């Protein structure tokens, strides 16, 4: 574990040096992602001019849900997006060979080799908005809710990573599908609406089978004073199971890797 | 016309080879509208209407968005920008190829292949959310207006995005301009929510911008939400924006091709 942390620190510093060469890109990426989040938040203000609640969800709860979703999205953008974008090329050009020969877990390197600093300000702003909303509208909150909110947010990130990573693996069989990293995106976007009100079919599907509800809906519930212990337990279990499954599938997919040379 | 068909055929072969890529882009274009529909179907369980829309109207609106985003709104700017950076743009200047015509043919062929995916998807979504077919019983005249308005929407979107792509000649990195345009467009064209939810002040400004004519306006003709006067002035503005977008594209193309330089051997 310590070895991996040290390795990640080296990746991190390497990426920081690289990113500092492209300062304009840093500011523009942040500006674009902040504007994108702002547009979504604004639409909720417009919708809630027509009503005080949507199936039990108030404007403040919807804004908190959106802030949590975009924070999770920024974590993806910062830690994973560049790596997932490079994934197809790694497999198709045979550069994966180099990674497989290294004495480190290959899934760790293909997932986390590059870190993007381009979303730092945007992530901090989403976190700031989250704190503002909780303090202004849902405070006082028992400490246990904060801790559970954090725990389930991390579980949501693991679920999102595992599902997203598994959708990349068909590239070992299909070959050149340049945009396969975008296959999971529309499903991930589903987590920006409250999954608990989506009806008899979608709600159980995206809570228990593809547990996207744990990315934003369940953390929002925890931070607004609702704790459903069996659901929270299931979220942590699902995160661990999907992470394990992603690792097993990675090893299975690697057996079908044919490299690209000669 | 023969040239156009030849371009179309070449790009069609490419589009068929990369059909999985097309399918994934289709999912990405359809996804946000389906998510919005799921949200609205939950919201309508406790309300009978929002901003004058009943659920069947809202469903038709978002089905319209899926259709326009997949068939009408093309994205030629990204590839054009890449061609300018790599030097392949020289082909349009040295050979007797018309840039707009070529891009029109290649984008249409990709969209043609996408029809294979989008038509069943639209039918499926319409079935799942129980589309009220009586909303589609419109006069021939109205269908004619919708088609005219969609062609204008295509023109505005196509020429403005080509112009954006051409700005790569001046700025080496134009991604921020593209995404800035996409964000503004997504918000002000009515792609997230119908513009009827917007405050009056913003709507008044938006009437003079091109975005609503790329999506919301043709959809409001479909949904029969416009008075005769609104329809007349809307079509006039839409036509004017289409002409302006074409003129701007011509101007930027001529200025750009004079200062463009390709490197490498």
Short mmCIF file of C-alpha atoms in Angstrom, two decimals:
data_model
loop_
_atom_site.label_atom_id
_atom_site.label_comp_id
_atom_site.label_asym_id
_atom_site.label_seq_id
_atom_site.Cartn_x
_atom_site.Cartn_y
_atom_site.Cartn_z
CA UNK A 1 0.00 0.00 0.00
CA UNK A 2 2.79 2.43 1.00
CA UNK A 3 4.60 1.54 -2.23
CA UNK A 4 1.52 2.46 -4.26
CA UNK A 5 1.09 5.75 -2.41
CA UNK A 6 4.73 6.62 -3.11
CA UNK A 7 4.25 5.68 -6.74
CA UNK A 8 1.12 7.82 -6.99
CA UNK A 9 3.03 10.75 -5.45
CA UNK A 10 5.61 10.41 -8.23
CA UNK A 11 2.84 10.34 -10.90
CA UNK A 12 1.26 13.38 -9.28
CA UNK A 13 4.46 15.48 -9.29
CA UNK A 14 5.22 14.44 -12.85
CA UNK A 15 1.75 15.58 -13.98
CA UNK A 16 2.04 18.86 -12.06
CA UNK A 17 5.28 19.72 -13.87
CA UNK A 18 3.66 18.86 -17.20
CA UNK A 19 0.51 20.85 -16.47
CA UNK A 20 2.42 23.97 -15.44
CA UNK A 21 3.60 24.26 -19.03
CA UNK A 22 -0.03 24.76 -20.15
CA UNK A 23 -1.35 27.47 -17.82
CA UNK A 24 -3.93 28.86 -20.25
CA UNK A 25 -5.42 25.39 -20.63
CA UNK A 26 -5.68 25.16 -16.83
CA UNK A 27 -7.77 28.34 -16.53
CA UNK A 28 -9.94 27.64 -19.56
CA UNK A 29 -10.74 24.04 -18.52
CA UNK A 30 -11.79 25.30 -15.09
CA UNK A 31 -13.88 28.07 -16.58
CA UNK A 32 -15.65 25.67 -18.94
CA UNK A 33 -16.44 23.09 -16.26
CA UNK A 34 -17.65 25.79 -13.82
CA UNK A 35 -19.93 27.24 -16.53
CA UNK A 36 -21.29 23.77 -17.29
CA UNK A 37 -22.22 23.17 -13.64
CA UNK A 38 -23.65 26.70 -13.34
CA UNK A 39 -25.95 26.11 -16.31
CA UNK A 40 -27.41 22.98 -14.68
CA UNK A 41 -27.84 24.69 -11.31
CA UNK A 42 -29.58 27.61 -13.02
CA UNK A 43 -32.11 25.36 -14.75
CA UNK A 44 -33.27 24.10 -11.34
CA UNK A 45 -33.88 27.69 -10.24
CA UNK A 46 -36.08 28.10 -13.33
CA UNK A 47 -37.96 24.81 -12.77
CA UNK A 48 -38.61 25.62 -9.11
CA UNK A 49 -40.19 28.96 -10.07
CA UNK A 50 -43.11 26.75 -11.11
CA UNK A 51 -43.30 24.52 -8.02
CA UNK A 52 -42.01 24.25 -4.46
CA UNK A 53 -41.09 20.58 -4.66
CA UNK A 54 -40.68 17.82 -7.23
CA UNK A 55 -41.98 14.58 -5.82
CA UNK A 56 -40.71 15.52 -2.34
CA UNK A 57 -37.39 17.06 -3.47
CA UNK A 58 -37.02 20.78 -2.69
CA UNK A 59 -34.84 23.24 -4.61
CA UNK A 60 -32.13 23.15 -1.91
CA UNK A 61 -32.02 19.35 -2.02
CA UNK A 62 -31.82 19.38 -5.82
CA UNK A 63 -28.97 21.90 -5.72
CA UNK A 64 -27.12 19.76 -3.17
CA UNK A 65 -27.64 16.66 -5.33
CA UNK A 66 -26.30 18.56 -8.37
CA UNK A 67 -23.27 19.83 -6.41
CA UNK A 68 -22.48 16.28 -5.23
CA UNK A 69 -22.91 14.88 -8.75
CA UNK A 70 -20.59 17.50 -10.26
CA UNK A 71 -18.05 16.99 -7.47
CA UNK A 72 -18.03 13.25 -8.28
CA UNK A 73 -17.77 14.15 -11.98
CA UNK A 74 -14.78 16.43 -11.30
CA UNK A 75 -13.09 13.65 -9.32
CA UNK A 76 -13.54 11.46 -12.41
CA UNK A 77 -12.21 14.24 -14.68
CA UNK A 78 -9.18 14.79 -12.45
CA UNK A 79 -8.14 11.24 -11.62
CA UNK A 80 -9.44 9.04 -14.42
CA UNK A 81 -10.51 10.81 -17.61
CA UNK A 82 -7.06 11.26 -19.18
CA UNK A 83 -6.20 7.64 -18.40
CA UNK A 84 -9.43 6.28 -19.82
CA UNK A 85 -8.96 8.38 -22.96
CA UNK A 86 -5.54 6.84 -23.45
CA UNK A 87 -6.80 3.32 -22.80
CA UNK A 88 -7.89 2.48 -26.36
CA UNK A 89 -4.52 3.60 -27.71
CA UNK A 90 -2.63 1.61 -25.08
CA UNK A 91 -4.37 -1.57 -26.20
CA UNK A 92 -4.38 -0.88 -29.94
CA UNK A 93 -0.80 0.31 -30.28
CA UNK A 94 0.64 -2.37 -28.01
CA UNK A 95 2.00 0.18 -25.51
CA UNK A 96 0.26 -1.90 -22.86
CA UNK A 97 3.20 -4.33 -23.16
CA UNK A 98 5.40 -1.87 -21.28
CA UNK A 99 2.91 -1.58 -18.43
CA UNK A 100 2.45 -5.35 -18.13
CA UNK A 101 6.19 -5.88 -17.70
CA UNK A 102 6.37 -3.49 -14.74
CA UNK A 103 6.34 -5.01 -11.22
CA UNK A 104 3.18 -3.12 -10.23
CA UNK A 105 -0.53 -3.89 -10.55
CA UNK A 106 -1.33 -3.06 -14.18
CA UNK A 107 -4.91 -1.96 -13.44
CA UNK A 108 -3.49 0.63 -11.04
CA UNK A 109 -1.22 2.11 -13.73
CA UNK A 110 -3.74 2.14 -16.59
CA UNK A 111 -6.34 3.78 -14.33
CA UNK A 112 -4.26 6.32 -12.40
CA UNK A 113 -1.03 7.07 -14.30
CA UNK A 114 -2.08 10.60 -15.22
CA UNK A 115 -3.72 13.23 -13.04
CA UNK A 116 -5.32 16.36 -14.46
CA UNK A 117 -4.99 19.60 -12.51
CA UNK A 118 -7.32 21.32 -14.96
CA UNK A 119 -10.37 20.85 -12.77
CA UNK A 120 -8.93 21.85 -9.39
CA UNK A 121 -10.73 25.21 -9.08
CA UNK A 122 -13.96 23.73 -10.39
CA UNK A 123 -13.78 20.85 -7.87
CA UNK A 124 -13.09 23.28 -5.01
CA UNK A 125 -16.04 25.42 -6.07
CA UNK A 126 -18.38 22.41 -6.10
CA UNK A 127 -17.11 21.42 -2.67
CA UNK A 128 -17.62 25.02 -1.45
CA UNK A 129 -21.18 25.02 -2.80
CA UNK A 130 -21.85 21.70 -1.07
CA UNK A 131 -20.60 23.06 2.29
CA UNK A 132 -22.60 26.28 1.81
CA UNK A 133 -25.84 24.39 1.08
CA UNK A 134 -25.41 21.99 4.00
CA UNK A 135 -24.56 24.77 6.47
CA UNK A 136 -27.32 27.12 5.30
CA UNK A 137 -30.19 24.72 4.79
CA UNK A 138 -29.53 21.44 6.57
CA UNK A 139 -27.54 22.43 9.67
CA UNK A 140 -27.38 21.26 12.48
CA UNK A 141 -26.61 17.77 11.29
CA UNK A 142 -25.44 14.88 13.51
CA UNK A 143 -21.77 14.00 13.02
CA UNK A 144 -22.81 10.49 12.01
CA UNK A 145 -24.63 11.89 8.94
CA UNK A 146 -21.49 13.74 7.82
CA UNK A 147 -19.35 10.63 8.25
CA UNK A 148 -21.87 8.39 6.49
CA UNK A 149 -22.27 11.02 3.73
CA UNK A 150 -18.51 10.94 3.16
CA UNK A 151 -18.36 7.13 3.32
CA UNK A 152 -21.17 6.66 0.82
CA UNK A 153 -19.72 9.36 -1.48
CA UNK A 154 -16.45 7.39 -1.57
CA UNK A 155 -18.43 4.16 -2.16
CA UNK A 156 -20.20 5.96 -5.02
CA UNK A 157 -16.84 6.95 -6.53
CA UNK A 158 -15.65 3.33 -6.36
CA UNK A 159 -18.90 2.12 -7.96
CA UNK A 160 -18.61 4.71 -10.71
CA UNK A 161 -14.93 3.85 -11.33
CA UNK A 162 -15.58 0.10 -11.43
CA UNK A 163 -18.53 0.29 -13.81
CA UNK A 164 -16.78 2.82 -16.05
CA UNK A 165 -13.60 0.74 -16.14
CA UNK A 166 -15.51 -2.42 -17.04
CA UNK A 167 -17.11 -0.67 -20.03
CA UNK A 168 -13.62 -0.05 -21.46
CA UNK A 169 -12.68 -3.72 -21.54
CA UNK A 170 -14.57 -4.77 -24.71
CA UNK A 171 -11.83 -2.92 -26.61
CA UNK A 172 -9.70 -6.08 -26.22
CA UNK A 173 -12.17 -7.85 -28.52
CA UNK A 174 -13.60 -5.03 -30.65
CA UNK A 175 -10.34 -3.31 -31.50
CA UNK A 176 -10.70 0.23 -32.70
CA UNK A 177 -13.60 1.98 -30.96
CA UNK A 178 -12.01 5.37 -30.35
CA UNK A 179 -14.75 6.74 -28.12
CA UNK A 180 -15.37 3.71 -25.90
CA UNK A 181 -14.52 5.83 -22.84
CA UNK A 182 -17.77 7.70 -23.52
CA UNK A 183 -19.94 4.55 -23.48
CA UNK A 184 -20.64 4.81 -19.75
CA UNK A 185 -21.06 8.61 -19.66
CA UNK A 186 -24.82 8.77 -20.40
CA UNK A 187 -25.46 6.16 -17.68
CA UNK A 188 -23.27 8.07 -15.23
CA UNK A 189 -25.25 11.23 -16.01
CA UNK A 190 -28.37 9.49 -14.76
CA UNK A 191 -27.01 9.94 -11.24
CA UNK A 192 -27.61 13.70 -11.46
CA UNK A 193 -31.35 13.21 -10.90
CA UNK A 194 -32.88 11.82 -7.68
CA UNK A 195 -33.01 8.08 -8.40
CA UNK A 196 -35.37 7.36 -5.47
CA UNK A 197 -38.33 8.99 -7.29
CA UNK A 198 -37.80 7.39 -10.70
CA UNK A 199 -40.45 4.71 -10.46
CA UNK A 200 -40.92 0.97 -10.04
CA UNK A 201 -38.52 -0.15 -12.75
CA UNK A 202 -35.69 2.42 -12.89
CA UNK A 203 -35.36 2.96 -9.14
CA UNK A 204 -34.50 -0.66 -8.20
CA UNK A 205 -32.46 -1.14 -11.38
CA UNK A 206 -30.15 1.79 -10.62
CA UNK A 207 -30.11 1.25 -6.87
CA UNK A 208 -29.39 -2.46 -6.68
CA UNK A 209 -28.18 -3.81 -10.04
CA UNK A 210 -26.27 -0.82 -11.46
CA UNK A 211 -26.04 1.08 -8.16
CA UNK A 212 -25.71 4.61 -9.56
CA UNK A 213 -27.96 5.92 -6.77
CA UNK A 214 -24.91 5.86 -4.48
CA UNK A 215 -23.05 8.48 -6.54
CA UNK A 216 -25.28 11.41 -5.57
CA UNK A 217 -28.80 10.45 -4.40
CA UNK A 218 -27.86 8.49 -1.24
CA UNK A 219 -25.06 10.96 -0.20
CA UNK A 220 -27.62 13.80 -0.57
CA UNK A 221 -30.08 11.91 1.61
CA UNK A 222 -27.39 11.43 4.28
CA UNK A 223 -26.49 15.14 4.23
CA UNK A 224 -30.14 16.17 4.48
CA UNK A 225 -30.74 14.10 7.59
CA UNK A 226 -32.03 10.81 6.15
CA UNK A 227 -30.10 7.64 6.98
CA UNK A 228 -31.27 4.34 5.56
CA UNK A 229 -28.84 1.90 7.18
CA UNK A 230 -29.62 -1.22 5.12
CA UNK A 231 -29.21 0.85 1.91
CA UNK A 232 -25.93 2.33 3.13
CA UNK A 233 -24.66 -1.14 4.01
CA UNK A 234 -25.65 -2.35 0.56
CA UNK A 235 -23.82 0.60 -1.06
CA UNK A 236 -20.54 -0.27 0.66
CA UNK A 237 -20.99 -3.95 -0.22
CA UNK A 238 -21.81 -3.09 -3.88
CA UNK A 239 -18.71 -0.87 -4.12
CA UNK A 240 -16.45 -3.65 -2.83
CA UNK A 241 -18.09 -6.26 -5.07
CA UNK A 242 -17.92 -4.16 -8.24
CA UNK A 243 -14.31 -3.19 -7.56
CA UNK A 244 -13.41 -6.87 -7.16
CA UNK A 245 -15.37 -7.70 -10.31
CA UNK A 246 -13.55 -5.00 -12.29
CA UNK A 247 -10.23 -6.52 -11.21
CA UNK A 248 -11.30 -10.04 -12.18
CA UNK A 249 -12.61 -8.84 -15.55
CA UNK A 250 -9.37 -6.92 -16.17
CA UNK A 251 -7.36 -10.12 -15.62
CA UNK A 252 -9.77 -12.02 -17.86
CA UNK A 253 -9.52 -9.37 -20.60
CA UNK A 254 -5.73 -9.38 -20.39
CA UNK A 255 -5.73 -13.03 -21.38
CA UNK A 256 -7.22 -11.92 -24.71
CA UNK A 257 -4.62 -9.20 -25.26
CA UNK A 258 -2.62 -9.97 -28.38
CA UNK A 259 -0.29 -6.93 -28.41
CA UNK A 260 0.23 -5.11 -31.69
CA UNK A 261 3.70 -5.85 -32.93
CA UNK A 262 4.94 -8.27 -35.60
CA UNK B 1 -24.30 16.91 -57.49
CA UNK B 2 -22.00 14.08 -58.70
CA UNK B 3 -19.26 15.45 -56.46
CA UNK B 4 -21.63 15.57 -53.51
CA UNK B 5 -22.65 11.93 -54.04
CA UNK B 6 -19.02 10.84 -54.36
CA UNK B 7 -18.09 12.58 -51.08
CA UNK B 8 -21.18 11.06 -49.46
CA UNK B 9 -20.27 7.54 -50.63
CA UNK B 10 -16.67 7.74 -49.35
CA UNK B 11 -17.75 9.00 -45.93
CA UNK B 12 -20.59 6.47 -45.80
CA UNK B 13 -18.11 3.59 -46.05
CA UNK B 14 -16.14 5.11 -43.17
CA UNK B 15 -19.29 5.57 -41.12
CA UNK B 16 -20.28 1.93 -41.66
CA UNK B 17 -16.81 0.71 -40.65
CA UNK B 18 -16.92 2.79 -37.45
CA UNK B 19 -20.57 2.04 -36.63
CA UNK B 20 -19.77 1.22 -32.98
CA UNK B 21 -18.27 4.71 -32.65
CA UNK B 22 -21.46 6.15 -34.16
CA UNK B 23 -23.58 4.12 -31.76
CA UNK B 24 -21.69 5.45 -28.72
CA UNK B 25 -22.05 9.06 -29.93
CA UNK B 26 -25.76 8.41 -30.46
CA UNK B 27 -26.08 7.19 -26.84
CA UNK B 28 -24.30 10.34 -25.66
CA UNK B 29 -26.64 12.56 -27.68
CA UNK B 30 -29.77 10.72 -26.54
CA UNK B 31 -28.75 10.20 -22.89
CA UNK B 32 -29.37 13.69 -21.43
CA UNK B 33 -32.85 13.90 -23.04
CA UNK B 34 -33.83 10.44 -21.73
CA UNK B 35 -32.58 11.42 -18.26
CA UNK B 36 -34.61 14.63 -18.42
CA UNK B 37 -37.68 12.56 -19.40
CA UNK B 38 -37.17 10.23 -16.45
CA UNK B 39 -36.98 13.31 -14.20
CA UNK B 40 -40.10 14.85 -15.74
CA UNK B 41 -42.10 11.63 -15.54
CA UNK B 42 -41.39 11.63 -11.78
CA UNK B 43 -42.25 15.35 -11.52
CA UNK B 44 -45.55 14.93 -13.38
CA UNK B 45 -46.81 12.35 -10.88
CA UNK B 46 -47.64 15.25 -8.54
CA UNK B 47 -48.32 17.99 -11.13
CA UNK B 48 -50.56 18.06 -14.20
CA UNK B 49 -48.55 20.75 -16.01
CA UNK B 50 -45.29 22.74 -15.87
CA UNK B 51 -44.92 26.07 -17.70
CA UNK B 52 -47.94 25.17 -19.82
CA UNK B 53 -46.60 21.74 -20.81
CA UNK B 54 -48.50 18.53 -20.10
CA UNK B 55 -46.45 15.32 -19.89
CA UNK B 56 -47.34 14.15 -23.44
CA UNK B 57 -46.17 17.54 -24.78
CA UNK B 58 -42.99 17.36 -22.72
CA UNK B 59 -42.36 13.85 -24.07
CA UNK B 60 -42.75 15.06 -27.67
CA UNK B 61 -40.45 18.01 -26.93
CA UNK B 62 -37.63 15.75 -25.69
CA UNK B 63 -38.16 13.24 -28.52
CA UNK B 64 -37.75 16.24 -30.83
CA UNK B 65 -34.48 17.14 -29.06
CA UNK B 66 -33.18 13.59 -29.56
CA UNK B 67 -34.05 13.74 -33.26
CA UNK B 68 -32.54 17.19 -33.85
CA UNK B 69 -29.35 16.41 -31.90
CA UNK B 70 -28.79 13.18 -33.76
CA UNK B 71 -29.86 14.13 -37.27
CA UNK B 72 -29.88 17.90 -37.71
CA UNK B 73 -27.16 19.29 -35.43
CA UNK B 74 -23.79 18.22 -36.78
CA UNK B 75 -20.40 18.91 -35.24
CA UNK B 76 -18.00 19.61 -38.13
CA UNK B 77 -15.82 21.97 -36.08
CA UNK B 78 -13.76 19.35 -34.20
CA UNK B 79 -12.48 17.50 -37.26
CA UNK B 80 -11.97 20.70 -39.24
CA UNK B 81 -9.88 22.10 -36.40
CA UNK B 82 -7.75 18.93 -36.43
CA UNK B 83 -7.29 19.24 -40.21
CA UNK B 84 -6.09 22.83 -39.86
CA UNK B 85 -3.58 21.84 -37.17
CA UNK B 86 -2.27 18.83 -39.10
CA UNK B 87 -2.05 20.66 -42.44
CA UNK B 88 -4.68 18.49 -44.18
CA UNK B 89 -6.71 21.67 -44.61
CA UNK B 90 -4.44 22.44 -47.60
CA UNK B 91 -6.47 19.89 -49.58
CA UNK B 92 -9.44 22.25 -49.61
CA UNK B 93 -7.29 25.06 -50.96
CA UNK B 94 -5.18 23.19 -53.53
CA UNK B 95 -7.74 20.75 -54.94
CA UNK B 96 -11.10 21.64 -56.49
CA UNK B 97 -12.97 20.66 -53.33
CA UNK B 98 -15.62 22.90 -51.81
CA UNK B 99 -15.12 22.82 -48.03
CA UNK B 100 -18.76 23.36 -47.06
CA UNK B 101 -20.03 20.86 -49.62
CA UNK B 102 -17.51 18.23 -48.55
CA UNK B 103 -18.29 18.71 -44.87
CA UNK B 104 -22.01 18.62 -45.63
CA UNK B 105 -21.63 15.29 -47.49
CA UNK B 106 -19.38 13.65 -44.89
CA UNK B 107 -21.47 14.80 -41.93
CA UNK B 108 -24.69 13.71 -43.67
CA UNK B 109 -23.33 10.21 -44.28
CA UNK B 110 -22.42 9.81 -40.60
CA UNK B 111 -25.89 11.06 -39.66
CA UNK B 112 -27.42 8.69 -42.21
CA UNK B 113 -25.82 5.70 -40.48
CA UNK B 114 -26.92 7.11 -37.15
CA UNK B 115 -30.54 6.97 -38.38
CA UNK B 116 -30.25 3.17 -38.09
CA UNK B 117 -29.75 3.55 -34.35
CA UNK B 118 -31.82 6.63 -33.60
CA UNK B 119 -35.07 5.57 -35.28
CA UNK B 120 -35.47 2.37 -33.17
CA UNK B 121 -34.34 4.32 -30.09
CA UNK B 122 -36.96 7.03 -30.65
CA UNK B 123 -39.66 4.41 -31.21
CA UNK B 124 -38.61 2.60 -28.05
CA UNK B 125 -38.63 5.78 -25.92
CA UNK B 126 -41.99 6.81 -27.44
CA UNK B 127 -43.41 3.37 -26.58
CA UNK B 128 -41.95 3.25 -23.04
CA UNK B 129 -43.30 6.69 -22.13
CA UNK B 130 -46.57 6.16 -24.11
CA UNK B 131 -46.42 8.94 -26.70
CA UNK B 132 -49.78 10.52 -27.50
CA UNK B 133 -49.86 10.06 -31.30
CA UNK B 134 -52.70 12.56 -31.72
CA UNK B 135 -50.10 15.31 -31.10
CA UNK B 136 -48.59 14.40 -34.47
CA UNK B 137 -51.84 14.87 -36.41
CA UNK B 138 -50.87 18.16 -38.01
CA UNK B 139 -51.78 19.74 -41.34
CA UNK B 140 -49.51 19.34 -44.37
CA UNK B 141 -48.82 23.05 -44.20
CA UNK B 142 -47.56 22.77 -40.62
CA UNK B 143 -45.36 19.78 -41.47
CA UNK B 144 -43.99 21.87 -44.34
CA UNK B 145 -43.18 24.70 -41.92
CA UNK B 146 -41.49 22.25 -39.53
CA UNK B 147 -39.30 20.85 -42.33
CA UNK B 148 -38.42 24.37 -43.55
CA UNK B 149 -37.57 25.41 -40.00
CA UNK B 150 -35.42 22.29 -39.48
CA UNK B 151 -33.49 23.03 -42.68
CA UNK B 152 -32.85 26.58 -41.44
CA UNK B 153 -31.81 25.16 -38.03
CA UNK B 154 -29.38 22.85 -39.81
CA UNK B 155 -27.97 25.79 -41.80
CA UNK B 156 -27.44 28.01 -38.74
CA UNK B 157 -25.78 25.23 -36.77
CA UNK B 158 -23.66 23.96 -39.67
CA UNK B 159 -22.26 27.30 -40.84
CA UNK B 160 -21.69 28.70 -37.34
CA UNK B 161 -19.80 25.55 -36.34
CA UNK B 162 -17.75 25.55 -39.55
CA UNK B 163 -16.86 29.17 -38.78
CA UNK B 164 -15.85 28.15 -35.25
CA UNK B 165 -13.69 25.37 -36.69
CA UNK B 166 -12.00 27.86 -39.04
CA UNK B 167 -10.93 30.04 -36.09
CA UNK B 168 -8.21 27.42 -35.49
CA UNK B 169 -6.33 29.24 -38.29
CA UNK B 170 -5.94 32.20 -35.91
CA UNK B 171 -5.93 30.52 -32.48
CA UNK B 172 -3.96 27.32 -32.42
CA UNK B 173 -6.20 25.94 -29.67
CA UNK B 174 -9.91 26.64 -30.24
CA UNK B 175 -11.37 23.96 -27.96
CA UNK B 176 -12.42 26.59 -25.41
CA UNK B 177 -14.42 28.42 -28.09
CA UNK B 178 -16.16 25.21 -29.16
CA UNK B 179 -17.08 24.23 -25.63
CA UNK B 180 -18.11 27.78 -24.77
CA UNK B 181 -20.46 27.69 -27.75
CA UNK B 182 -21.75 24.23 -26.79
CA UNK B 183 -22.50 25.34 -23.20
CA UNK B 184 -24.27 28.51 -24.30
CA UNK B 185 -26.07 26.56 -27.02
CA UNK B 186 -27.19 23.79 -24.66
CA UNK B 187 -28.58 26.34 -22.24
CA UNK B 188 -30.13 28.89 -24.59
CA UNK B 189 -31.41 26.53 -27.31
CA UNK B 190 -33.79 24.85 -24.85
CA UNK B 191 -31.93 21.55 -24.78
CA UNK B 192 -32.01 21.22 -21.00
CA UNK B 193 -35.51 22.57 -20.36
CA UNK B 194 -38.03 24.30 -22.65
CA UNK B 195 -37.37 28.04 -22.87
CA UNK B 196 -40.87 28.67 -21.47
CA UNK B 197 -39.32 28.14 -18.01
CA UNK B 198 -36.91 31.07 -18.49
CA UNK B 199 -37.54 34.53 -17.00
CA UNK B 200 -38.99 37.09 -19.43
CA UNK B 201 -35.86 39.27 -19.50
CA UNK B 202 -33.62 36.42 -20.59
CA UNK B 203 -36.18 35.31 -23.17
CA UNK B 204 -36.28 38.80 -24.70
CA UNK B 205 -32.49 38.77 -25.18
CA UNK B 206 -32.51 35.18 -26.40
CA UNK B 207 -34.96 36.06 -29.21
CA UNK B 208 -32.15 37.95 -30.93
CA UNK B 209 -29.50 35.22 -30.47
CA UNK B 210 -29.18 32.25 -32.85
CA UNK B 211 -29.46 29.45 -30.28
CA UNK B 212 -33.24 29.14 -29.93
CA UNK B 213 -33.60 28.89 -33.72
CA UNK B 214 -31.37 25.80 -33.71
CA UNK B 215 -33.72 23.73 -31.53
CA UNK B 216 -36.53 25.31 -29.53
CA UNK B 217 -38.16 27.20 -32.39
CA UNK B 218 -38.76 24.24 -34.77
CA UNK B 219 -39.98 22.20 -31.78
CA UNK B 220 -42.49 24.89 -30.81
CA UNK B 221 -43.90 24.75 -34.34
CA UNK B 222 -44.27 20.99 -33.87
CA UNK B 223 -45.99 21.50 -30.52
CA UNK B 224 -48.23 24.23 -31.96
CA UNK B 225 -47.26 26.71 -29.24
CA UNK B 226 -46.80 29.82 -31.37
CA UNK B 227 -49.25 32.52 -32.41
CA UNK B 228 -49.34 33.53 -36.10
CA UNK B 229 -47.26 36.61 -35.39
CA UNK B 230 -44.64 34.69 -33.36
CA UNK B 231 -44.42 32.12 -36.12
CA UNK B 232 -43.94 34.75 -38.84
CA UNK B 233 -41.28 36.75 -37.01
CA UNK B 234 -39.60 33.56 -35.77
CA UNK B 235 -39.24 32.21 -39.29
CA UNK B 236 -37.97 35.60 -40.45
CA UNK B 237 -35.31 35.72 -37.73
CA UNK B 238 -34.38 32.11 -38.38
CA UNK B 239 -33.91 32.80 -42.09
CA UNK B 240 -31.88 35.93 -41.32
CA UNK B 241 -29.62 33.99 -38.93
CA UNK B 242 -29.11 31.29 -41.54
CA UNK B 243 -28.05 33.88 -44.15
CA UNK B 244 -25.82 35.62 -41.61
CA UNK B 245 -24.17 32.32 -40.59
CA UNK B 246 -23.47 31.51 -44.26
CA UNK B 247 -22.10 35.01 -44.92
CA UNK B 248 -19.90 34.83 -41.84
CA UNK B 249 -18.56 31.43 -42.89
CA UNK B 250 -17.69 32.76 -46.39
CA UNK B 251 -15.97 35.81 -44.94
CA UNK B 252 -13.95 33.83 -42.37
CA UNK B 253 -13.02 31.18 -44.96
CA UNK B 254 -11.67 33.78 -47.40
CA UNK B 255 -9.80 35.76 -44.75
CA UNK B 256 -8.48 32.55 -43.16
CA UNK B 257 -7.31 30.94 -46.39
CA UNK B 258 -5.20 34.02 -47.10
CA UNK B 259 -3.20 33.76 -43.88
CA UNK B 260 -3.27 29.98 -43.40
CA UNK B 261 0.10 28.25 -43.52
CA UNK B 262 0.83 24.51 -43.35
CA UNK B 263 4.09 23.12 -42.07
CA UNK B 264 5.86 19.84 -42.58
CA UNK B 265 6.91 17.80 -45.55
#
